[in-house]
Short mmCIF file of C-alpha atoms and ligand atoms in Angstrom, two decimals:
data_model
loop_
_atom_site.label_atom_id
_atom_site.label_comp_id
_atom_site.label_asym_id
_atom_site.label_seq_id
_atom_site.Cartn_x
_atom_site.Cartn_y
_atom_site.Cartn_z
CA UNK S 721 228.85 20.80 -37.80
CA UNK S 722 227.43 23.82 -39.49
CA UNK S 723 223.76 23.82 -38.84
CA UNK S 724 221.03 23.27 -41.37
CA UNK S 725 219.91 26.82 -40.56
CA UNK S 726 222.80 28.17 -42.59
CA UNK S 727 221.45 28.18 -46.07
CA UNK S 728 224.66 29.26 -47.78
CA UNK S 729 224.68 26.98 -50.78
CA UNK S 730 228.44 26.98 -51.23
CA UNK S 731 228.83 23.74 -49.32
CA UNK S 732 226.21 21.94 -51.27
CA UNK S 733 228.91 21.39 -53.85
CA UNK S 734 230.21 18.21 -52.20
CA UNK S 735 227.06 16.28 -52.68
CA UNK S 736 226.51 17.66 -56.11
CA UNK S 737 230.11 17.00 -57.00
CA UNK S 738 229.93 13.40 -55.90
CA UNK S 739 226.65 12.83 -57.69
CA UNK S 740 228.21 14.41 -60.75
CA UNK S 741 231.33 12.25 -60.45
CA UNK S 742 229.24 9.12 -60.27
CA UNK S 743 227.12 10.29 -63.15
CA UNK S 744 230.23 11.06 -65.15
CA UNK S 745 231.55 7.57 -64.42
CA UNK S 746 228.48 5.96 -65.88
CA UNK S 747 228.47 8.23 -68.89
CA UNK S 748 232.07 7.33 -69.41
CA UNK S 749 231.30 3.63 -69.32
CA UNK S 750 228.33 4.06 -71.62
CA UNK S 751 230.20 6.08 -74.20
CA UNK S 752 233.42 4.09 -73.92
CA UNK S 753 235.35 7.30 -73.23
CA UNK S 754 238.49 6.34 -71.34
CA UNK S 755 240.49 8.28 -68.81
CA UNK S 756 243.31 8.14 -71.32
CA UNK S 757 241.36 9.98 -73.99
CA UNK S 758 240.14 12.52 -71.42
CA UNK S 759 243.68 13.10 -70.26
CA UNK S 760 244.86 13.33 -73.88
CA UNK S 761 242.12 15.86 -74.63
CA UNK S 762 243.05 17.80 -71.50
CA UNK S 763 246.70 17.95 -72.42
CA UNK S 764 245.85 18.93 -76.00
CA UNK S 765 243.67 21.78 -74.73
CA UNK S 766 246.32 22.78 -72.21
CA UNK S 767 248.88 23.00 -75.03
CA UNK S 768 246.53 25.03 -77.20
CA UNK S 769 245.67 27.33 -74.31
CA UNK S 770 249.35 27.49 -73.34
CA UNK S 771 248.60 26.15 -69.85
CA UNK S 772 251.66 24.25 -68.63
CA UNK S 773 251.02 24.03 -64.90
CA UNK S 774 252.56 20.57 -64.82
CA UNK S 775 255.64 21.23 -66.92
CA UNK S 776 257.62 23.69 -64.86
CA UNK S 777 260.86 22.13 -63.59
CA UNK S 778 260.58 21.42 -59.88
CA UNK S 779 263.16 20.60 -57.27
CA UNK S 780 263.13 16.96 -56.21
CA UNK S 781 261.79 16.77 -52.68
CA UNK S 782 262.03 13.06 -51.90
CA UNK S 783 265.20 10.99 -52.31
CA UNK S 784 263.06 8.11 -53.52
CA UNK S 785 259.37 7.68 -54.14
CA UNK S 786 258.87 4.93 -51.59
CA UNK S 787 258.02 4.60 -47.91
CA UNK S 788 261.78 4.80 -47.28
CA UNK S 789 261.82 8.18 -49.04
CA UNK S 790 258.98 9.36 -46.77
CA UNK S 791 260.73 8.09 -43.63
CA UNK S 792 263.93 9.85 -44.64
CA UNK S 793 261.94 13.08 -45.20
CA UNK S 794 260.32 12.76 -41.75
CA UNK S 795 263.65 12.16 -40.02
CA UNK S 796 265.57 14.89 -41.86
CA UNK S 797 262.89 17.54 -41.42
CA UNK S 798 261.61 16.57 -37.97
CA UNK S 799 258.09 16.68 -39.33
CA UNK S 800 255.64 17.87 -36.71
CA UNK S 801 252.86 19.21 -38.89
CA UNK S 802 251.67 16.01 -40.49
CA UNK S 803 248.14 16.01 -41.86
CA UNK S 804 246.31 12.74 -42.37
CA UNK S 805 243.33 12.47 -44.72
CA UNK S 806 241.34 9.29 -44.22
CA UNK S 807 238.44 7.47 -45.82
CA UNK S 808 236.33 4.39 -45.32
CA UNK S 809 239.27 2.10 -46.22
CA UNK S 810 240.88 2.61 -42.78
CA UNK S 811 237.86 1.00 -41.15
CA UNK S 812 237.18 -1.96 -43.44
CA UNK S 813 239.40 -4.30 -41.42
CA UNK S 814 237.33 -3.35 -38.37
CA UNK S 815 234.40 -4.91 -40.23
CA UNK S 816 232.77 -1.73 -41.59
CA UNK S 817 232.25 -1.87 -45.36
CA UNK S 818 233.38 1.08 -47.49
CA UNK S 819 231.18 2.56 -50.23
CA UNK S 820 232.79 1.67 -53.50
CA UNK S 821 234.77 -1.55 -53.15
CA UNK S 822 233.35 -4.16 -55.53
CA UNK S 823 231.23 -6.88 -53.86
CA UNK S 824 231.89 -5.80 -50.23
CA UNK S 825 231.14 -2.05 -50.67
CA UNK S 826 227.89 -0.64 -49.28
CA UNK S 827 226.71 0.56 -52.67
CA UNK S 828 226.70 -3.04 -53.88
CA UNK S 829 224.70 -4.28 -50.91
CA UNK S 830 221.77 -1.92 -50.70
CA UNK S 831 219.23 -3.84 -52.79
CA UNK S 832 217.32 -4.92 -49.69
CA UNK S 833 216.41 -1.29 -48.97
CA UNK S 834 214.63 -0.93 -52.29
CA UNK S 835 216.15 2.45 -53.03
CA UNK S 836 215.69 4.42 -56.26
CA UNK S 837 219.52 4.50 -56.47
CA UNK S 838 222.27 3.61 -53.93
CA UNK S 839 223.18 7.15 -52.88
CA UNK S 840 219.52 7.85 -52.03
CA UNK S 841 220.15 6.36 -48.58
CA UNK S 842 222.28 9.45 -47.83
CA UNK S 843 220.13 12.00 -49.66
CA UNK S 844 218.16 14.46 -47.58
CA UNK S 845 215.26 14.58 -50.03
CA UNK S 846 214.85 10.78 -49.89
CA UNK S 847 215.36 10.78 -46.11
CA UNK S 848 212.45 13.19 -45.71
CA UNK S 849 210.33 10.85 -47.82
CA UNK S 850 211.48 7.60 -46.19
CA UNK S 851 213.98 7.71 -43.29
CA UNK S 852 213.69 3.99 -42.45
CA UNK S 853 216.39 2.63 -44.83
CA UNK S 854 218.97 5.02 -43.37
CA UNK S 855 218.15 3.99 -39.80
CA UNK S 856 218.17 0.29 -40.73
CA UNK S 857 221.65 0.78 -42.17
CA UNK S 858 222.70 2.87 -39.16
CA UNK S 859 221.73 -0.07 -36.94
CA UNK S 860 224.15 -2.30 -38.85
CA UNK S 861 226.98 0.21 -38.79
CA UNK S 862 226.38 1.85 -35.43
CA UNK S 863 229.49 3.02 -33.55
CA UNK S 864 230.20 0.94 -30.48
CA UNK S 865 230.16 -2.35 -32.34
CA UNK S 866 233.63 -2.03 -33.85
CA UNK S 867 237.21 -1.61 -32.68
CA UNK S 868 239.74 0.80 -34.19
CA UNK S 869 242.32 -0.60 -36.60
CA UNK S 870 246.10 -0.29 -36.78
CA UNK S 871 245.53 2.83 -38.94
CA UNK S 872 243.55 4.59 -36.21
CA UNK S 873 246.22 3.76 -33.64
CA UNK S 874 248.94 4.91 -36.04
CA UNK S 875 247.26 8.34 -36.13
CA UNK S 876 247.00 8.31 -32.33
CA UNK S 877 250.72 7.50 -32.14
CA UNK S 878 251.56 10.36 -34.54
CA UNK S 879 249.71 12.64 -32.16
CA UNK S 880 251.35 11.20 -29.03
CA UNK S 881 254.72 11.90 -30.63
CA UNK S 882 253.76 15.53 -31.31
CA UNK S 883 253.84 15.05 -35.07
CA UNK S 884 250.13 15.32 -35.97
CA UNK S 885 248.78 18.68 -37.05
CA UNK S 886 245.31 17.39 -37.91
CA UNK S 887 243.45 14.25 -38.87
CA UNK S 888 240.79 14.89 -41.51
CA UNK S 889 238.38 12.00 -41.81
CA UNK S 890 235.45 11.34 -44.09
CA UNK S 891 234.37 8.55 -41.79
CA UNK S 892 231.32 8.68 -39.59
CA UNK S 893 232.16 5.65 -37.47
CA UNK S 894 233.90 7.66 -34.66
CA UNK S 895 236.76 5.10 -34.53
CA UNK S 896 239.36 7.91 -34.39
CA UNK S 897 237.76 9.08 -31.14
CA UNK S 898 237.64 5.53 -29.79
CA UNK S 899 241.36 5.20 -30.61
CA UNK S 900 242.07 8.33 -28.56
CA UNK S 901 242.72 10.98 -31.22
CA UNK S 902 241.77 14.16 -29.33
CA UNK S 903 238.86 16.28 -30.50
CA UNK S 904 241.06 19.31 -31.28
CA UNK S 905 243.13 17.22 -33.70
CA UNK S 906 240.10 15.78 -35.43
CA UNK S 907 238.08 17.14 -38.35
CA UNK S 908 235.11 14.90 -39.06
CA UNK S 909 234.45 16.34 -42.48
CA UNK S 910 231.27 14.38 -43.12
CA UNK S 911 229.98 14.69 -39.59
CA UNK S 912 229.53 11.99 -37.02
CA UNK S 913 227.07 9.78 -35.16
CA UNK S 914 228.37 11.46 -32.01
CA UNK S 915 225.40 13.85 -31.85
CA UNK S 916 222.07 14.36 -33.56
CA UNK S 917 219.46 17.07 -34.15
CA UNK S 918 215.76 17.29 -34.72
CA UNK S 919 215.33 18.28 -38.36
CA UNK S 920 212.36 20.49 -37.46
CA UNK S 921 213.25 22.37 -34.23
CA UNK S 922 217.04 21.63 -34.16
CA UNK S 923 216.93 20.27 -30.58
CA UNK S 924 220.21 18.47 -29.91
CA UNK S 925 220.37 14.75 -28.98
CA UNK S 926 223.16 12.54 -27.67
CA UNK S 927 224.52 9.45 -29.36
CA UNK S 928 223.12 7.31 -26.51
CA UNK S 929 219.61 8.75 -26.95
CA UNK S 930 219.67 7.98 -30.67
CA UNK S 931 221.20 4.57 -30.16
CA UNK S 932 218.51 3.53 -27.66
CA UNK S 933 215.77 4.58 -30.10
CA UNK S 934 217.38 2.97 -33.14
CA UNK S 935 218.11 -0.34 -31.39
CA UNK S 936 214.63 -0.43 -29.83
CA UNK S 937 213.40 -0.18 -33.44
CA UNK S 938 211.76 3.13 -32.55
CA UNK S 939 212.44 4.24 -36.12
CA UNK S 940 212.59 7.01 -37.12
CA UNK S 941 213.42 8.60 -33.76
CA UNK S 942 210.98 11.44 -33.10
CA UNK S 943 211.87 14.62 -31.21
CA UNK S 944 210.68 14.92 -27.60
CA UNK S 945 209.48 18.49 -28.24
CA UNK S 946 207.90 18.34 -31.68
CA UNK S 947 206.94 15.83 -34.41
CA UNK S 948 210.31 16.26 -36.21
CA UNK S 949 212.62 13.35 -37.05
CA UNK S 950 215.96 13.24 -35.19
CA UNK S 951 218.88 12.60 -37.53
CA UNK S 952 222.48 11.90 -36.52
CA UNK S 953 224.78 14.80 -37.48
CA UNK S 954 226.26 13.02 -40.46
CA UNK S 955 226.48 15.09 -43.61
CA UNK S 956 224.02 13.97 -46.26
CA UNK S 957 224.24 14.90 -49.92
CA UNK S 958 222.76 18.38 -50.04
CA UNK S 959 223.92 19.41 -46.54
CA UNK S 960 226.65 21.76 -45.41
CA UNK S 961 230.00 20.47 -44.18
CA UNK S 962 230.88 21.27 -40.55
CA UNK S 963 232.24 24.73 -39.78
CA UNK S 964 235.33 23.16 -38.24
CA UNK S 965 236.22 21.76 -41.66
CA UNK S 966 236.19 25.19 -43.29
CA UNK S 967 238.00 26.91 -40.42
CA UNK S 968 240.72 24.27 -40.18
CA UNK S 969 241.57 23.99 -43.87
CA UNK S 970 242.27 27.71 -44.15
CA UNK S 971 245.08 27.55 -41.58
CA UNK S 972 246.31 23.95 -41.57
CA UNK S 973 247.45 23.16 -45.07
CA UNK S 974 249.98 25.98 -45.49
CA UNK S 975 251.84 24.50 -42.48
CA UNK S 976 251.69 20.88 -43.61
CA UNK S 977 255.09 19.15 -43.86
CA UNK S 978 253.76 15.72 -44.83
CA UNK S 979 250.35 14.68 -46.11
CA UNK S 980 249.30 11.07 -45.60
CA UNK S 981 246.16 9.98 -47.41
CA UNK S 982 244.75 6.57 -46.61
CA UNK S 983 241.77 4.40 -47.43
CA UNK S 984 239.99 6.80 -49.74
CA UNK S 985 238.94 6.69 -53.37
CA UNK S 986 239.28 10.52 -53.28
CA UNK S 987 236.06 10.92 -55.22
CA UNK S 988 234.01 13.02 -52.81
CA UNK S 989 234.40 16.79 -53.05
CA UNK S 990 235.42 19.09 -51.53
CA UNK S 991 237.35 16.62 -49.35
CA UNK S 992 239.29 15.11 -52.27
CA UNK S 993 240.55 18.51 -53.42
CA UNK S 994 242.33 19.08 -50.08
CA UNK S 995 245.31 17.18 -51.53
CA UNK S 996 245.97 20.23 -53.73
CA UNK S 997 246.21 22.51 -50.69
CA UNK S 998 249.47 20.97 -49.47
CA UNK S 999 252.36 23.34 -50.27
CA UNK S 1000 254.60 22.50 -53.26
CA UNK S 1001 257.43 21.35 -50.99
CA UNK S 1002 255.22 18.96 -49.03
CA UNK S 1003 255.45 15.24 -49.85
CA UNK S 1004 252.20 13.31 -50.16
CA UNK S 1005 251.88 9.62 -49.39
CA UNK S 1006 248.87 7.63 -50.56
CA UNK S 1007 248.27 4.32 -48.75
CA UNK S 1008 245.40 2.54 -50.47
CA UNK S 1009 244.36 -0.66 -52.22
CA UNK S 1010 244.05 1.21 -55.50
CA UNK S 1011 245.51 4.33 -57.04
CA UNK S 1012 243.44 7.41 -56.24
CA UNK S 1013 243.63 11.18 -56.62
CA UNK S 1014 245.97 11.00 -59.59
CA UNK S 1015 243.38 11.78 -62.25
CA UNK S 1016 241.25 14.23 -60.38
CA UNK S 1017 240.11 17.77 -61.02
CA UNK S 1018 242.41 19.92 -63.07
CA UNK S 1019 244.94 17.12 -63.55
CA UNK S 1020 242.60 15.71 -66.19
CA UNK S 1021 243.25 18.86 -68.16
CA UNK S 1022 247.02 18.73 -67.89
CA UNK S 1023 246.92 21.63 -65.47
CA UNK S 1024 248.56 20.28 -62.35
CA UNK S 1025 246.36 19.23 -59.45
CA UNK S 1026 245.98 15.73 -58.13
CA UNK S 1027 248.66 13.34 -56.93
CA UNK S 1028 251.62 13.17 -59.28
CA UNK S 1029 253.11 9.71 -58.68
CA UNK S 1030 252.27 8.61 -62.23
CA UNK S 1031 253.82 11.66 -63.87
CA UNK S 1032 257.39 12.08 -65.03
CA UNK S 1033 257.43 15.49 -63.36
CA UNK S 1034 256.74 13.93 -59.92
CA UNK S 1035 259.07 15.27 -57.23
CA UNK S 1036 257.15 14.48 -54.05
CA UNK S 1037 254.33 11.93 -54.26
CA UNK S 1038 254.41 8.27 -53.22
CA UNK S 1039 251.77 5.65 -53.91
CA UNK S 1040 251.88 2.61 -51.61
CA UNK S 1041 249.39 0.04 -52.83
CA UNK S 1042 248.01 -2.48 -50.38
CA UNK S 1043 246.15 -2.82 -47.12
CA UNK S 1044 246.10 0.36 -45.00
CA UNK S 1045 246.96 -1.49 -41.81
CA UNK S 1046 249.98 -3.05 -43.45
CA UNK S 1047 251.03 0.30 -44.93
CA UNK S 1048 250.81 2.03 -41.53
CA UNK S 1049 252.64 -0.81 -39.86
CA UNK S 1050 255.40 -0.71 -42.51
CA UNK S 1051 255.74 3.04 -41.99
CA UNK S 1052 255.76 2.66 -38.20
CA UNK S 1053 258.37 -0.11 -38.37
CA UNK S 1054 260.68 1.99 -40.53
CA UNK S 1055 260.26 4.84 -38.02
CA UNK S 1056 261.19 2.43 -35.24
CA UNK S 1057 257.71 2.33 -33.71
CA UNK S 1058 256.41 -0.99 -35.05
CA UNK S 1059 256.32 -2.83 -31.72
CA UNK S 1060 254.90 0.23 -29.95
CA UNK S 1061 252.06 0.41 -32.47
CA UNK S 1062 251.21 -3.30 -32.19
CA UNK S 1063 251.34 -3.10 -28.40
CA UNK S 1064 249.12 0.01 -28.35
CA UNK S 1065 246.53 -1.75 -30.46
CA UNK S 1066 246.66 -4.91 -28.34
CA UNK S 1067 246.33 -3.04 -25.04
CA UNK S 1068 243.58 -0.76 -26.30
CA UNK S 1069 241.55 -3.67 -27.68
CA UNK S 1070 241.91 -5.46 -24.35
CA UNK S 1071 240.84 -2.30 -22.54
CA UNK S 1072 237.81 -1.85 -24.79
CA UNK S 1073 236.79 -5.48 -24.28
CA UNK S 1074 237.27 -5.31 -20.54
CA UNK S 1075 236.22 -1.80 -19.51
CA UNK S 1076 233.43 -1.17 -21.92
CA UNK S 1077 232.35 -4.79 -22.21
CA UNK S 1078 231.20 -4.20 -25.75
CA UNK S 1079 230.34 -7.02 -28.08
CA UNK S 1080 232.63 -6.42 -30.96
CA UNK S 1081 231.87 -7.83 -34.35
CA UNK S 1082 235.42 -8.58 -35.40
CA UNK S 1083 238.90 -8.72 -33.96
CA UNK S 1084 241.05 -8.60 -37.06
CA UNK S 1085 244.54 -10.01 -36.62
CA UNK S 1086 247.38 -8.66 -38.68
P1 CNA H 1463 235.15 4.84 -50.80
O1 CNA H 1463 234.80 5.67 -51.97
O2 CNA H 1463 234.33 3.64 -50.51
O3 CNA H 1463 236.67 4.38 -51.03
C1 CNA H 1463 237.34 3.53 -50.12
C2 CNA H 1463 238.74 3.34 -50.66
O4 CNA H 1463 239.48 2.60 -49.71
C3 CNA H 1463 238.80 2.57 -51.97
O5 CNA H 1463 239.75 3.17 -52.81
C4 CNA H 1463 239.23 1.16 -51.55
O6 CNA H 1463 240.00 0.50 -52.53
C5 CNA H 1463 240.09 1.48 -50.36
N1 CNA H 1463 240.15 0.44 -49.35
C6 CNA H 1463 239.13 -0.25 -48.78
N2 CNA H 1463 239.58 -1.04 -47.79
C7 CNA H 1463 240.93 -0.86 -47.75
C8 CNA H 1463 241.96 -1.40 -46.95
N3 CNA H 1463 241.73 -2.27 -45.96
N4 CNA H 1463 243.23 -1.00 -47.18
C9 CNA H 1463 243.50 -0.11 -48.17
N5 CNA H 1463 242.56 0.45 -48.95
C10 CNA H 1463 241.28 0.08 -48.73
O7 CNA H 1463 235.21 5.70 -49.47
P2 CNA H 1463 235.73 7.18 -49.27
O8 CNA H 1463 235.99 7.30 -47.83
O9 CNA H 1463 236.78 7.57 -50.23
O10 CNA H 1463 234.42 7.99 -49.66
C11 CNA H 1463 233.93 8.93 -48.83
C12 CNA H 1463 232.60 8.55 -48.21
C13 CNA H 1463 232.58 7.16 -47.63
C14 CNA H 1463 232.36 9.41 -47.04
O11 CNA H 1463 231.28 10.24 -47.28
C15 CNA H 1463 232.08 8.50 -45.83
O12 CNA H 1463 231.10 9.01 -44.99
C16 CNA H 1463 231.67 7.24 -46.44
N6 CNA H 1463 231.77 6.00 -45.65
C17 CNA H 1463 232.26 5.98 -44.39
C18 CNA H 1463 232.34 4.80 -43.68
C19 CNA H 1463 232.87 4.80 -42.28
O13 CNA H 1463 232.60 5.74 -41.53
N7 CNA H 1463 233.64 3.79 -41.90
C20 CNA H 1463 231.93 3.61 -44.28
C21 CNA H 1463 231.42 3.65 -45.59
C22 CNA H 1463 231.35 4.86 -46.26
#
């Protein structure tokens, strides 16, 4: 990840943007302003300003706006530059809660940490004041206690078949790595528990070092060389995104021949805006429990942007609503890899249980 030494503020936007999004949500609720009226206002302004980014006639790219349409696109075009964008929803069936799902989401279960507000647990300013809640939560969610899901193995299979250009994940649980997605194909946009650094002298620490400290309740872990606190390299609100993220997005998206987005509310910037980097001719498939990305950014102002599956002008976007594992399995089955995917998951879970002897919290069955 880009180090905390780099004080370029450009990347502080993500945290600010998310905080702003959340703030805007509550304002919206309070004032009763609906997405409809915002969209209406946006389209009205777009008409007045003569901005018609969404109106230009476009060539239809998919035969149908379904998983079948996506499969036909893959087969006809021999897609081998597929980009996957993933969020917390691909890991919920492994037993790791996401942020925003009602009842089960982390934000709804943080009362015990007595925080000023839920996001504070991932805010650097609060962490400096009181790092304990973050480390208590880290203990609950620590990598090594969970097994990858069908989604993670689907991405691994895409790579094995030479079809994956890059997997961009917002997740910090390292399950892509556990599933065998190679480092060069992986962009961990919000960092990872894989490594850590002393916040004072920047000395680097391994995951095992941090894990030993955290599980021995030696919290917060203190640097061996100075009195600084050691923090896993996960990106907090107010921190820069990893350099690999910025380098990869500049070259990857122009090549993308299919974008698959799964398990994300697409509310955290700049990650969410990556959907707009896919070229015009590139289909985009959302696999999620709820619609996402369709009312984001400039789309609210009738100026293109965002996923288009709800718009009459849609030529390329598919929304598949349901469980990510089921969506990936449906896609794999239609590609003729259903059994291979199930077998890969079974064998890998057996291997993890046997070789690593880890005590897993859940073994979800499809
Ligand atoms: P989010 O905002 O919590 O959204 C998750 C989305 O996934 C929601 O739209 C859910 O409806 C959907 N969802 C949840 N479970 C499933 C499922 N089984 N099948 C289909 N859809 C499902 O999370 P995002 O990833 O969009 O937000 C980005 C945050 C979350 C990043 O900064 C992450 O670091 C952070 N996060 C990561 C983890 C993890 O590493 N596993 C866990 C919790 C939060």
